Short mmCIF file of C-alpha atoms in Angstrom, two decimals:
data_model
loop_
_atom_site.label_atom_id
_atom_site.label_comp_id
_atom_site.label_asym_id
_atom_site.label_seq_id
_atom_site.Cartn_x
_atom_site.Cartn_y
_atom_site.Cartn_z
CA UNK A 1 -0.05 -0.05 -0.01
CA UNK A 2 2.81 2.37 0.74
CA UNK A 3 4.31 1.84 -2.74
CA UNK A 4 0.91 2.60 -4.23
CA UNK A 5 0.60 6.03 -2.41
CA UNK A 6 4.29 6.75 -3.40
CA UNK A 7 3.15 6.95 -6.99
CA UNK A 8 0.76 9.71 -6.36
CA UNK A 9 3.42 12.39 -6.81
CA UNK A 10 5.06 10.73 -9.79
CA UNK A 11 4.95 13.26 -12.59
CA UNK A 12 5.31 10.58 -15.24
CA UNK A 13 2.50 8.27 -14.11
CA UNK A 14 -0.38 10.08 -15.85
CA UNK A 15 1.34 10.08 -19.15
CA UNK A 16 2.11 6.38 -18.79
CA UNK A 17 -1.56 5.56 -18.27
CA UNK A 18 -2.67 7.81 -21.17
CA UNK A 19 -0.14 6.20 -23.41
CA UNK A 20 -1.55 2.72 -22.56
CA UNK A 21 -5.33 3.62 -22.92
CA UNK A 22 -5.42 6.35 -25.60
CA UNK A 23 -4.66 5.74 -29.35
CA UNK A 24 -3.30 9.23 -29.65
CA UNK A 25 -2.49 12.02 -27.21
CA UNK A 26 -4.01 15.32 -28.27
CA UNK A 27 -1.46 17.69 -26.71
CA UNK A 28 -1.73 20.57 -29.23
CA UNK A 29 -4.43 23.27 -28.59
CA UNK A 30 -6.19 23.41 -31.96
CA UNK A 31 -8.63 26.11 -32.77
CA UNK A 32 -11.60 23.79 -32.54
CA UNK A 33 -10.49 22.60 -29.13
CA UNK A 34 -10.08 26.21 -27.93
CA UNK A 35 -13.51 27.13 -29.11
CA UNK A 36 -15.03 24.11 -27.47
CA UNK A 37 -13.22 24.82 -24.19
CA UNK A 38 -14.35 28.47 -24.36
CA UNK A 39 -18.03 27.40 -24.92
CA UNK A 40 -17.90 24.98 -22.05
CA UNK A 41 -16.41 27.54 -19.66
CA UNK A 42 -19.22 30.09 -20.69
CA UNK A 43 -21.77 27.40 -20.18
CA UNK A 44 -20.44 26.59 -16.66
CA UNK A 45 -20.36 30.26 -15.81
CA UNK A 46 -24.03 30.41 -16.71
CA UNK A 47 -24.64 27.44 -14.35
CA UNK A 48 -22.77 29.16 -11.50
CA UNK A 49 -24.68 32.52 -11.95
CA UNK A 50 -27.99 30.84 -12.40
CA UNK A 51 -27.74 28.60 -9.31
CA UNK A 52 -26.18 31.43 -7.28
CA UNK A 53 -29.27 33.58 -7.90
CA UNK A 54 -31.46 30.72 -6.74
CA UNK A 55 -29.41 30.28 -3.55
CA UNK A 56 -29.55 33.98 -2.77
CA UNK A 57 -33.29 34.05 -3.27
CA UNK A 58 -33.85 31.00 -1.01
CA UNK A 59 -31.57 32.28 1.71
CA UNK A 60 -32.86 35.86 2.02
CA UNK A 61 -36.60 35.15 1.99
CA UNK A 62 -37.94 33.26 4.88
CA UNK A 63 -40.97 32.26 2.76
CA UNK A 64 -38.71 29.66 1.12
CA UNK A 65 -37.35 28.07 4.32
CA UNK A 66 -39.62 25.07 3.86
CA UNK A 67 -38.65 21.43 3.10
CA UNK A 68 -39.05 21.75 -0.64
CA UNK A 69 -37.02 24.92 -0.87
CA UNK A 70 -34.26 23.65 1.50
CA UNK A 71 -33.88 20.66 -0.86
CA UNK A 72 -33.97 23.06 -3.76
CA UNK A 73 -31.24 25.11 -2.27
CA UNK A 74 -29.16 22.05 -1.73
CA UNK A 75 -29.65 21.19 -5.41
CA UNK A 76 -28.60 24.60 -6.41
CA UNK A 77 -25.54 24.49 -4.33
CA UNK A 78 -24.44 21.20 -5.72
CA UNK A 79 -25.12 22.38 -9.33
CA UNK A 80 -23.18 25.57 -8.68
CA UNK A 81 -20.18 23.59 -7.42
CA UNK A 82 -20.56 21.15 -10.33
CA UNK A 83 -20.23 24.16 -12.72
CA UNK A 84 -17.13 25.30 -10.99
CA UNK A 85 -15.58 21.86 -10.91
CA UNK A 86 -16.22 21.43 -14.63
CA UNK A 87 -14.60 24.82 -15.36
CA UNK A 88 -11.48 23.53 -13.49
CA UNK A 89 -11.63 20.29 -15.27
CA UNK A 90 -11.82 21.93 -18.59
CA UNK A 91 -8.93 24.38 -17.92
CA UNK A 92 -6.77 21.48 -16.66
CA UNK A 93 -7.48 19.30 -19.64
CA UNK A 94 -5.58 18.92 -23.01
CA UNK A 95 -1.82 19.47 -22.83
CA UNK A 96 -2.14 20.34 -19.06
CA UNK A 97 -3.33 16.78 -18.25
CA UNK A 98 0.08 15.11 -18.95
CA UNK A 99 1.83 17.56 -16.57
CA UNK A 100 -0.39 16.54 -13.65
CA UNK A 101 0.65 14.21 -10.85
CA UNK A 102 -1.80 11.40 -10.00
CA UNK A 103 -2.96 13.24 -6.90
CA UNK A 104 -3.72 16.28 -8.94
CA UNK A 105 -5.51 14.20 -11.53
CA UNK A 106 -7.60 12.46 -8.80
CA UNK A 107 -8.51 15.92 -7.36
CA UNK A 108 -9.57 17.17 -10.81
CA UNK A 109 -11.83 14.23 -11.60
CA UNK A 110 -12.95 13.58 -8.04
CA UNK A 111 -14.25 17.13 -7.59
CA UNK A 112 -16.39 16.67 -10.68
CA UNK A 113 -17.62 13.27 -9.51
CA UNK A 114 -18.47 14.60 -5.97
CA UNK A 115 -20.46 17.60 -7.16
CA UNK A 116 -22.30 15.73 -9.95
CA UNK A 117 -23.11 12.88 -7.46
CA UNK A 118 -24.42 15.46 -4.99
CA UNK A 119 -26.64 16.90 -7.65
CA UNK A 120 -28.05 13.46 -8.43
CA UNK A 121 -28.69 12.81 -4.73
CA UNK A 122 -30.40 16.10 -4.45
CA UNK A 123 -32.74 15.19 -7.27
CA UNK A 124 -33.58 12.01 -5.43
CA UNK A 125 -34.24 14.01 -2.23
CA UNK A 126 -36.61 16.44 -4.04
CA UNK A 127 -38.42 13.39 -5.62
CA UNK A 128 -38.89 11.99 -2.17
CA UNK A 129 -40.20 15.35 -0.85
CA UNK A 130 -42.60 15.66 -3.78
CA UNK A 131 -43.86 12.07 -3.02
CA UNK A 132 -44.44 12.99 0.56
CA UNK A 133 -46.33 16.19 -0.38
CA UNK A 134 -48.60 14.43 -2.92
CA UNK A 135 -49.21 11.22 -0.86
CA UNK A 136 -49.66 13.39 2.30
CA UNK A 137 -47.39 11.18 4.30
CA UNK A 138 -46.07 12.77 7.45
CA UNK A 139 -42.46 11.85 7.04
CA UNK A 140 -40.75 14.57 9.08
CA UNK A 141 -42.75 15.20 12.22
CA UNK A 142 -41.93 17.87 14.81
CA UNK A 143 -38.11 17.48 14.19
CA UNK A 144 -38.51 17.84 10.42
CA UNK A 145 -35.68 20.41 10.18
CA UNK A 146 -33.23 18.04 11.91
CA UNK A 147 -34.26 15.19 9.55
CA UNK A 148 -33.99 17.38 6.48
CA UNK A 149 -30.44 18.45 7.43
CA UNK A 150 -29.50 14.87 8.14
CA UNK A 151 -30.75 13.90 4.75
CA UNK A 152 -28.79 16.76 3.02
CA UNK A 153 -25.67 15.99 5.07
CA UNK A 154 -25.97 12.29 4.23
CA UNK A 155 -26.19 13.07 0.53
CA UNK A 156 -22.98 15.06 0.63
CA UNK A 157 -21.18 12.52 2.77
CA UNK A 158 -22.09 9.67 0.37
CA UNK A 159 -21.04 11.90 -2.56
CA UNK A 160 -17.63 12.67 -0.88
CA UNK A 161 -16.99 8.97 -0.24
CA UNK A 162 -18.08 8.00 -3.76
CA UNK A 163 -15.91 10.61 -5.48
CA UNK A 164 -13.02 10.08 -3.03
CA UNK A 165 -12.63 6.29 -3.36
CA UNK A 166 -10.04 6.46 -6.19
CA UNK A 167 -7.71 8.76 -4.21
CA UNK A 168 -8.11 6.46 -1.24
CA UNK A 169 -6.82 3.50 -3.17
CA UNK A 170 -9.52 2.13 -5.51
CA UNK A 171 -7.60 3.00 -8.72
CA UNK A 172 -5.52 1.16 -11.28
CA UNK A 173 -1.96 2.55 -10.48
CA UNK A 174 0.29 -0.34 -11.06
CA UNK A 175 -2.38 -2.29 -12.94
CA UNK A 176 -2.70 -0.82 -16.46
CA UNK A 177 -4.82 -3.72 -17.67
CA UNK A 178 -7.59 -2.85 -15.21
CA UNK A 179 -7.72 0.86 -16.23
CA UNK A 180 -10.69 2.64 -17.74
CA UNK A 181 -10.25 4.11 -21.18
CA UNK A 182 -12.35 7.15 -20.49
CA UNK A 183 -10.71 7.75 -17.09
CA UNK A 184 -7.26 6.22 -17.48
CA UNK A 185 -6.29 6.24 -13.75
CA UNK A 186 -9.70 4.93 -12.58
CA UNK A 187 -10.25 1.14 -12.20
CA UNK A 188 -12.96 -0.33 -14.50
CA UNK A 189 -14.74 -1.89 -11.52
CA UNK A 190 -14.89 1.50 -9.86
CA UNK A 191 -16.52 2.91 -13.04
CA UNK A 192 -19.00 0.10 -13.02
CA UNK A 193 -19.83 0.70 -9.36
CA UNK A 194 -20.55 4.45 -9.91
CA UNK A 195 -22.79 3.60 -13.00
CA UNK A 196 -24.64 1.02 -10.91
CA UNK A 197 -25.29 3.42 -8.01
CA UNK A 198 -26.52 6.24 -10.38
CA UNK A 199 -28.73 3.68 -12.24
CA UNK A 200 -30.35 2.59 -8.88
CA UNK A 201 -30.99 6.23 -8.03
CA UNK A 202 -32.56 6.69 -11.49
CA UNK A 203 -34.75 3.74 -10.94
CA UNK A 204 -35.73 4.92 -7.48
CA UNK A 205 -36.74 8.33 -8.93
CA UNK A 206 -38.76 6.57 -11.64
CA UNK A 207 -40.48 4.49 -9.02
CA UNK A 208 -41.38 7.58 -6.92
CA UNK A 209 -42.80 9.42 -9.88
CA UNK A 210 -44.81 6.34 -10.91
CA UNK A 211 -46.08 6.17 -7.30
CA UNK A 212 -47.09 9.86 -7.46
CA UNK A 213 -48.95 9.15 -10.70
CA UNK A 214 -50.78 6.29 -9.11
CA UNK A 215 -51.72 8.43 -6.08
CA UNK A 216 -53.07 11.15 -8.30
CA UNK A 217 -55.09 8.71 -10.40
CA UNK A 218 -56.63 6.97 -7.45
CA UNK A 219 -57.41 10.13 -5.44
CA UNK A 220 -60.57 12.11 -5.06
CA UNK A 221 -61.28 15.15 -7.17
CA UNK A 222 -60.05 17.52 -4.47
CA UNK A 223 -56.64 15.84 -4.52
CA UNK A 224 -56.27 15.15 -8.19
CA UNK A 225 -57.21 18.66 -9.10
CA UNK A 226 -55.54 21.08 -11.56
CA UNK A 227 -52.75 21.88 -9.00
CA UNK A 228 -51.77 18.31 -8.43
CA UNK A 229 -51.88 17.52 -12.16
CA UNK A 230 -49.76 20.55 -12.94
CA UNK A 231 -47.20 19.40 -10.44
CA UNK A 232 -47.26 15.92 -11.95
CA UNK A 233 -46.49 17.43 -15.27
CA UNK A 234 -43.52 19.35 -13.74
CA UNK A 235 -41.97 16.15 -12.13
CA UNK A 236 -42.55 14.33 -15.43
CA UNK A 237 -40.52 16.94 -17.29
CA UNK A 238 -37.89 16.69 -14.65
CA UNK A 239 -37.60 12.96 -15.00
CA UNK A 240 -37.52 13.20 -18.78
CA UNK A 241 -34.71 15.82 -18.69
CA UNK A 242 -32.81 13.83 -16.15
CA UNK A 243 -32.88 10.74 -18.35
CA UNK A 244 -32.03 12.64 -21.54
CA UNK A 245 -29.10 14.30 -19.90
CA UNK A 246 -27.60 11.37 -18.01
CA UNK A 247 -28.39 8.32 -20.02
CA UNK A 248 -25.71 8.97 -22.73
CA UNK A 249 -23.08 9.34 -19.98
CA UNK A 250 -24.15 6.10 -18.23
CA UNK A 251 -24.13 4.30 -21.52
CA UNK A 252 -20.55 5.46 -22.43
CA UNK A 253 -19.33 4.35 -18.98
CA UNK A 254 -21.02 0.97 -19.26
CA UNK A 255 -19.38 0.62 -22.75
CA UNK A 256 -16.10 1.51 -21.20
CA UNK A 257 -16.38 -1.31 -18.71
CA UNK A 258 -17.24 -3.81 -21.40
CA UNK A 259 -14.71 -2.75 -24.07
CA UNK A 260 -11.07 -3.97 -24.09
CA UNK A 261 -8.48 -1.23 -24.50
CA UNK A 262 -8.39 0.41 -27.98
CA UNK A 263 -11.40 -1.58 -29.19
CA UNK A 264 -14.14 1.17 -28.97
CA UNK A 265 -13.14 4.37 -30.69
CA UNK A 266 -16.29 6.20 -29.42
CA UNK A 267 -14.77 6.07 -25.89
CA UNK A 268 -12.25 8.75 -27.05
CA UNK A 269 -15.24 11.22 -27.51
CA UNK A 270 -16.52 10.60 -23.98
CA UNK A 271 -15.97 14.22 -22.89
CA UNK A 272 -18.86 15.29 -25.17
CA UNK A 273 -21.14 12.94 -23.28
CA UNK A 274 -20.04 14.37 -19.92
CA UNK A 275 -20.51 17.88 -21.19
CA UNK A 276 -23.95 17.00 -22.24
CA UNK A 277 -24.70 15.55 -18.75
CA UNK A 278 -23.60 18.78 -17.21
CA UNK A 279 -26.59 20.51 -18.97
CA UNK A 280 -28.66 18.99 -16.23
CA UNK A 281 -27.17 21.48 -13.74
CA UNK A 282 -28.11 24.27 -16.10
CA UNK A 283 -31.73 23.11 -16.59
CA UNK A 284 -32.49 22.15 -12.96
CA UNK A 285 -33.06 25.71 -11.80
CA UNK A 286 -35.33 26.38 -14.75
CA UNK A 287 -37.40 23.22 -14.17
CA UNK A 288 -37.75 23.53 -10.39
CA UNK A 289 -38.11 27.32 -10.03
CA UNK A 290 -39.32 29.01 -13.22
CA UNK A 291 -42.81 27.70 -12.64
CA UNK A 292 -42.84 29.19 -9.17
CA UNK A 293 -44.08 32.71 -9.50
CA UNK A 294 -42.76 33.90 -6.15
CA UNK A 295 -39.33 32.37 -6.50
CA UNK A 296 -39.07 33.65 -10.00
CA UNK A 297 -39.83 37.16 -8.77
CA UNK A 298 -37.25 36.81 -5.98
CA UNK A 299 -34.60 35.47 -8.44
CA UNK A 300 -35.18 38.23 -10.94
CA UNK A 301 -35.16 41.01 -8.30
CA UNK A 302 -31.39 41.78 -8.57
CA UNK A 303 -31.78 41.87 -12.37
CA UNK A 304 -34.77 44.24 -12.23
CA UNK A 305 -32.77 46.61 -9.97
CA UNK A 306 -30.41 47.09 -12.89
CA UNK A 307 -33.10 48.03 -15.39
CA UNK A 308 -32.56 51.69 -16.43
CA UNK A 309 -36.20 52.90 -15.85
CA UNK A 310 -36.95 51.41 -12.38
CA UNK A 311 -35.81 52.76 -8.96
CA UNK A 312 -35.19 50.75 -5.79
CA UNK A 313 -38.69 51.55 -4.45
CA UNK A 314 -40.56 49.93 -7.37
CA UNK A 315 -41.19 53.32 -9.13
CA UNK A 316 -40.00 54.47 -12.40
CA UNK A 317 -37.87 57.72 -12.45
CA UNK A 318 -40.88 59.63 -13.70
CA UNK A 319 -42.81 58.76 -10.49
CA UNK A 320 -45.23 56.15 -11.88
CA UNK A 321 -45.36 52.75 -10.15
CA UNK A 322 -43.33 49.87 -11.56
CA UNK A 323 -46.08 47.34 -11.82
CA UNK A 324 -43.72 44.41 -12.32
CA UNK A 325 -42.43 44.99 -8.83
CA UNK A 326 -45.81 45.12 -7.06
CA UNK A 327 -45.85 43.27 -3.72
CA UNK A 328 -47.67 39.88 -3.34
CA UNK A 329 -50.58 41.56 -1.51
CA UNK A 330 -51.89 44.78 -3.20
CA UNK A 331 -53.22 47.71 -1.23
CA UNK A 332 -56.69 47.29 -2.74
CA UNK A 333 -56.78 43.68 -1.31
CA UNK A 334 -55.79 44.94 2.02
CA UNK A 335 -58.62 47.60 2.07
CA UNK A 336 -61.10 44.93 1.12
CA UNK A 337 -59.81 42.54 3.71
CA UNK A 338 -59.12 40.00 0.93
CA UNK A 339 -56.58 37.32 2.06
CA UNK A 340 -53.97 36.53 -0.53
CA UNK A 341 -51.72 33.46 -0.30
CA UNK A 342 -48.36 34.13 1.29
CA UNK A 343 -46.74 30.77 0.59
CA UNK A 344 -44.78 30.11 -2.58
CA UNK A 345 -47.04 29.18 -5.51
CA UNK A 346 -46.41 27.31 -8.77
CA UNK A 347 -48.06 28.17 -12.06
CA UNK A 348 -49.32 25.87 -14.82
CA UNK A 349 -50.56 28.37 -17.35
CA UNK A 350 -53.19 30.36 -15.36
CA UNK A 351 -53.40 27.60 -12.66
CA UNK A 352 -51.73 28.24 -9.35
CA UNK A 353 -49.90 25.21 -8.07
#
C-alpha cells in the first residue's frame, strides 16, 4: 500500500496511463479545441450564476425556508459547485493533463464526481419530498428540520465517499490492464460501481414518480385537481430531462467497462457525453423554480434593480409605479380585507400550483 501512495506524486504516471489507454495523445491546442473549451467555460459560468441567484433568493426570503425549498437550495448548491468543478476540469485538460501528478488528476476528476453525485442525490431528495407532499405522508414530524439537514448531510457524505474512493486507493495505479479508457487512472470496476449506483438512483426516482402518478389517479377530485396534475406534469418533465441528460453518460461508462483497450473508438469522445450531462445542472433551476411565481420574482429582483427605468422603491424615475415590482398583496386587497396566499405558488398556465 505504501508503494501505491508513493506513485501519487510521480509526474510521469499520468502520461504512462494515457499512453496505454489512448490511441493518440491530443497535446496541441487546436482552434476547434479552444472554441469548445471556451464554450464549456461560458456554459459553466451560466450554471454558476443561475444557481447562485437561486441560492440568494432562497436564503434571504424566509418564505422559502420550507422542506421543498431547502432541498432546492441544496440542489442549487451542488449544481453551482458542479459548474465550478467542470470549469477547473476543462482548464486542466488537454496538454495540461500530462503535466499533472496522479494526486492532482484524482483531485480534478474527483471534484467533478463529487459535485455531480451530490446533484443526483439532491434530485432524489426532491423526488422524495414531492412524493411526501402528494401522498400526504407525514415523514418529518416535529423534528423535520433536523431530519432534512441529516438527509442533506448524508447526501453530501455519500458523494464525498463515492468521489474520493479512487484517491483512497480504489484505482488502477500499477495495474494498467484494469484501467478505464475514459478515465485512465480509474479502475474499471470503480466505474461500473458508480454507474450502478447512479442507475439505482434513477430507478428509485422513476418508482417515486410512478407512485405519485398512481396516487393522483386514485385520489378524489379535490386531491387530483389542476394543482396536483400541474405538479405531476412538472416532475414528469424533470424525469425526462434527467434521463435525456444522464443516459448517454451512463451508456458510455458501461461501454467503457465492457470494451477492451483500443477496441471502442467512441470512448475517445466521452468528454462530449459528460459535457451534455452537465446541462442537467443548467436546466435544474429552470425546471424547479421557473414555474414558481414567487421564487421567479425573487430570483429576478437583482436583475430588475439594474433596469434603467426602475428605482429601488418599485417606481420609475418619472414617478409612476413599476407594476412588475408590485408586492404579493396589493393595497386594494388589504382595504377589502381579501386574504392573498403568502406561501410560494407554482403556475401551470393560469393555474396556481
